[in-house]
Amino acid sequence: MKLEADSLGHARSLLFVPGDRADLFDRAVRSGADAVVIDLEDAVTQDRKTAAREAARAWLDRRGSAIVWVNPQETEGFSADISAVGRLATAIMLPKCEDPGDVERVRAEARHPDPVIPLVETAAGLVNVETLCRAEGAVRAALGNVDLVTELGVAPDDDEALLHARSRLVIALAAAGPALSTG
C-alpha cells in the first residue's frame, strides 16, 4: 500500500517501527495500519542512529512509503535525517516543534514539499499549537506526552494532568480544518 500525503489527515492508525529494525518495515506496511512511522529518534539508541537513518533511506528509496520521525532540530542528527530521508518520506514527524518556523525549516531543508507532522512535546509548543496547526505544510499535529510530562514535572500516568493539553490540541486541529482533523 502506497501512503499518500493527502490521506494523512484521515489516517486512524499509525504503527511505529524503530528505524534500526529494517526487517520490520515491510511487515508493518502489511499490518493494515493506515500509516507506518519509521522512528529515528526515541526508538533508536545513539550508537544506532546512522544505521537507522541509512536503513530508512534505503527502504524508502526502493519501495517504501512511510512517515519518518526525525531527531530534534537542536541535535546533529536532525540535518543528517532530513538529508537522508527528507525527499523520500511521505511526511516528516518533527519532535519538539514549537513554532511555524520549525515546520518551514524542515520543508526548506528537505527541498521537498513533504507535509510535516508537528509533534507538540513542550510547553512552548502547546502555547503555539494553534499557529502550528495552521502552518503551511503542517498536517496531523500530535501530542508527545512523555516529553511534555517530563517538562511539566507531572506523573506520566496522570491522565488529568494532560487533559488540557489534549483538549487544546484537538480544538486546534479542528479549527485548522479538515486536512488536520483527527478523524
Short mmCIF file of C-alpha atoms in Angstrom, two decimals:
data_model
loop_
_atom_site.label_atom_id
_atom_site.label_comp_id
_atom_site.label_asym_id
_atom_site.label_seq_id
_atom_site.Cartn_x
_atom_site.Cartn_y
_atom_site.Cartn_z
CA MET A 1 0.00 0.00 0.00
CA LYS A 2 1.37 3.38 -1.01
CA LEU A 3 0.70 6.02 1.63
CA GLU A 4 -0.25 9.30 0.01
CA ALA A 5 0.43 12.61 1.76
CA ASP A 6 -3.14 13.83 1.27
CA SER A 7 -4.55 10.77 3.09
CA LEU A 8 -2.64 11.51 6.31
CA GLY A 9 -5.42 13.73 7.63
CA HIS A 10 -7.75 10.73 7.62
CA ALA A 11 -5.38 8.05 8.94
CA ARG A 12 -6.84 6.46 12.05
CA SER A 13 -3.98 4.13 12.98
CA LEU A 14 -0.24 4.76 12.96
CA LEU A 15 2.21 1.91 13.52
CA PHE A 16 5.61 2.99 14.87
CA VAL A 17 8.68 0.96 13.91
CA PRO A 18 12.23 1.50 15.20
CA GLY A 19 14.42 2.84 12.40
CA ASP A 20 17.13 0.30 13.08
CA ARG A 21 14.71 -2.61 12.52
CA ALA A 22 14.53 -2.63 8.71
CA ASP A 23 13.42 -6.26 8.96
CA LEU A 24 10.08 -4.96 10.29
CA PHE A 25 9.35 -2.23 7.72
CA ASP A 26 7.56 -4.44 5.18
CA ARG A 27 5.69 -6.32 7.90
CA ALA A 28 4.49 -3.00 9.34
CA VAL A 29 3.13 -1.95 5.95
CA ARG A 30 1.29 -5.28 5.62
CA SER A 31 -0.19 -4.91 9.14
CA GLY A 32 -3.22 -3.00 7.96
CA ALA A 33 -2.29 0.20 9.79
CA ASP A 34 -3.27 3.34 7.89
CA ALA A 35 0.29 4.65 8.12
CA VAL A 36 3.72 3.45 9.20
CA VAL A 37 6.08 5.72 11.14
CA ILE A 38 9.78 4.93 10.99
CA ASP A 39 11.18 6.26 14.27
CA LEU A 40 14.73 7.60 14.03
CA GLU A 41 14.53 9.38 17.39
CA ASP A 42 13.19 7.75 20.57
CA ALA A 43 13.28 4.11 19.43
CA VAL A 44 16.93 4.19 18.36
CA THR A 45 19.96 4.34 20.65
CA GLN A 46 22.59 6.95 19.88
CA ASP A 47 25.08 4.38 18.59
CA ARG A 48 22.50 3.08 16.06
CA LYS A 49 21.31 6.44 14.66
CA THR A 50 23.44 6.34 11.49
CA ALA A 51 22.47 2.74 10.72
CA ALA A 52 18.79 3.54 11.29
CA ARG A 53 18.94 6.58 9.04
CA GLU A 54 20.58 4.58 6.25
CA ALA A 55 18.13 1.68 6.63
CA ALA A 56 15.18 4.07 6.37
CA ARG A 57 16.69 5.83 3.36
CA ALA A 58 17.40 2.57 1.53
CA TRP A 59 13.93 1.15 2.18
CA LEU A 60 12.13 4.35 1.20
CA ASP A 61 14.29 4.66 -1.91
CA ARG A 62 13.46 1.10 -3.02
CA ARG A 63 9.77 0.81 -2.40
CA GLY A 64 8.72 2.18 0.90
CA SER A 65 6.07 4.63 1.88
CA ALA A 66 6.18 5.94 5.44
CA ILE A 67 6.21 8.89 7.77
CA VAL A 68 9.68 9.41 9.27
CA TRP A 69 10.08 10.65 12.84
CA VAL A 70 13.35 12.56 12.74
CA ASN A 71 15.63 13.72 15.55
CA PRO A 72 15.03 17.16 17.13
CA GLN A 73 16.31 20.28 15.38
CA GLU A 74 18.88 21.07 18.05
CA THR A 75 20.68 17.75 17.55
CA GLU A 76 23.29 16.89 14.95
CA GLY A 77 21.08 14.02 13.81
CA PHE A 78 18.38 16.37 12.53
CA SER A 79 20.17 17.64 9.43
CA ALA A 80 21.52 14.17 8.66
CA ASP A 81 17.99 12.73 8.95
CA ILE A 82 16.48 15.39 6.69
CA SER A 83 19.29 14.97 4.17
CA ALA A 84 18.82 11.19 4.09
CA VAL A 85 15.02 10.88 4.06
CA GLY A 86 13.52 14.32 3.52
CA ARG A 87 12.83 13.86 -0.17
CA LEU A 88 11.66 10.26 0.23
CA ALA A 89 9.33 10.30 3.24
CA THR A 90 5.59 10.69 2.85
CA ALA A 91 5.77 13.11 5.78
CA ILE A 92 8.26 14.19 8.42
CA MET A 93 7.28 13.93 12.08
CA LEU A 94 9.09 16.76 13.85
CA PRO A 95 9.71 16.39 17.59
CA LYS A 96 9.68 19.35 19.95
CA CYS A 97 8.00 21.52 17.33
CA GLU A 98 7.38 24.91 18.90
CA ASP A 99 6.53 27.39 16.17
CA PRO A 100 5.59 27.58 12.48
CA GLY A 101 9.20 28.46 11.61
CA ASP A 102 10.14 24.91 12.67
CA VAL A 103 7.78 23.48 10.05
CA GLU A 104 9.14 25.89 7.45
CA ARG A 105 12.73 24.88 8.27
CA VAL A 106 12.00 21.18 7.71
CA ARG A 107 10.38 21.85 4.35
CA ALA A 108 13.25 24.13 3.28
CA GLU A 109 15.98 21.70 4.34
CA ALA A 110 14.21 18.75 2.73
CA ARG A 111 13.89 20.74 -0.52
CA HIS A 112 10.63 18.93 -1.00
CA PRO A 113 7.13 19.99 -0.02
CA ASP A 114 6.51 16.94 2.15
CA PRO A 115 3.98 17.56 4.87
CA VAL A 116 5.23 17.93 8.42
CA ILE A 117 3.57 16.43 11.47
CA PRO A 118 4.37 18.81 14.32
CA LEU A 119 4.95 16.83 17.50
CA VAL A 120 3.93 19.05 20.41
CA GLU A 121 6.15 17.98 23.31
CA THR A 122 6.93 21.22 25.14
CA ALA A 123 5.02 23.94 26.94
CA ALA A 124 6.13 26.40 24.23
CA GLY A 125 4.73 24.11 21.54
CA LEU A 126 1.44 23.83 23.40
CA VAL A 127 1.21 27.62 23.78
CA ASN A 128 1.65 27.90 19.99
CA VAL A 129 -0.43 24.86 18.98
CA GLU A 130 -2.99 26.88 17.02
CA THR A 131 -0.35 28.51 14.82
CA LEU A 132 1.48 25.18 14.44
CA CYS A 133 -1.69 23.53 13.15
CA ARG A 134 -2.16 26.33 10.64
CA ALA A 135 1.45 26.42 9.43
CA GLU A 136 1.85 25.83 5.72
CA GLY A 137 2.70 22.19 5.21
CA ALA A 138 1.60 21.06 8.67
CA VAL A 139 -0.65 18.02 8.85
CA ARG A 140 -1.78 15.79 11.71
CA ALA A 141 -0.19 17.52 14.66
CA ALA A 142 0.36 15.10 17.55
CA LEU A 143 0.97 15.30 21.28
CA GLY A 144 4.24 13.91 22.64
CA ASN A 145 3.07 13.31 26.16
CA VAL A 146 6.22 11.67 27.60
CA ASP A 147 8.47 14.68 26.98
CA LEU A 148 5.68 17.08 27.94
CA VAL A 149 5.03 15.46 31.34
CA THR A 150 8.78 15.47 31.97
CA GLU A 151 8.98 19.21 31.27
CA LEU A 152 5.89 19.91 33.35
CA GLY A 153 7.05 17.71 36.23
CA VAL A 154 3.88 15.62 36.39
CA ALA A 155 3.47 11.87 36.64
CA PRO A 156 3.35 10.10 33.26
CA ASP A 157 0.25 8.13 34.28
CA ASP A 158 -1.68 11.21 35.47
CA ASP A 159 -4.30 11.47 32.71
CA GLU A 160 -5.85 14.58 34.23
CA ALA A 161 -2.55 16.46 34.12
CA LEU A 162 -2.58 16.36 30.31
CA LEU A 163 -6.33 16.75 29.79
CA HIS A 164 -5.95 20.46 28.99
CA ALA A 165 -3.09 19.77 26.54
CA ARG A 166 -5.01 17.03 24.73
CA SER A 167 -8.16 19.13 24.55
CA ARG A 168 -6.27 22.13 23.27
CA LEU A 169 -4.64 20.06 20.52
CA VAL A 170 -7.96 18.57 19.41
CA ILE A 171 -9.56 22.02 19.25
CA ALA A 172 -6.59 23.46 17.33
CA LEU A 173 -6.74 20.59 14.84
CA ALA A 174 -10.48 21.05 14.31
CA ALA A 175 -10.10 24.82 13.88
CA ALA A 176 -7.32 24.33 11.32
CA GLY A 177 -9.69 22.47 9.03
CA PRO A 178 -10.46 19.06 7.62
CA ALA A 179 -6.92 18.32 6.42
CA LEU A 180 -5.81 18.31 10.05
CA SER A 181 -8.81 16.58 11.57
CA THR A 182 -8.14 13.63 13.80
CA GLY A 183 -10.79 11.54 12.04
#
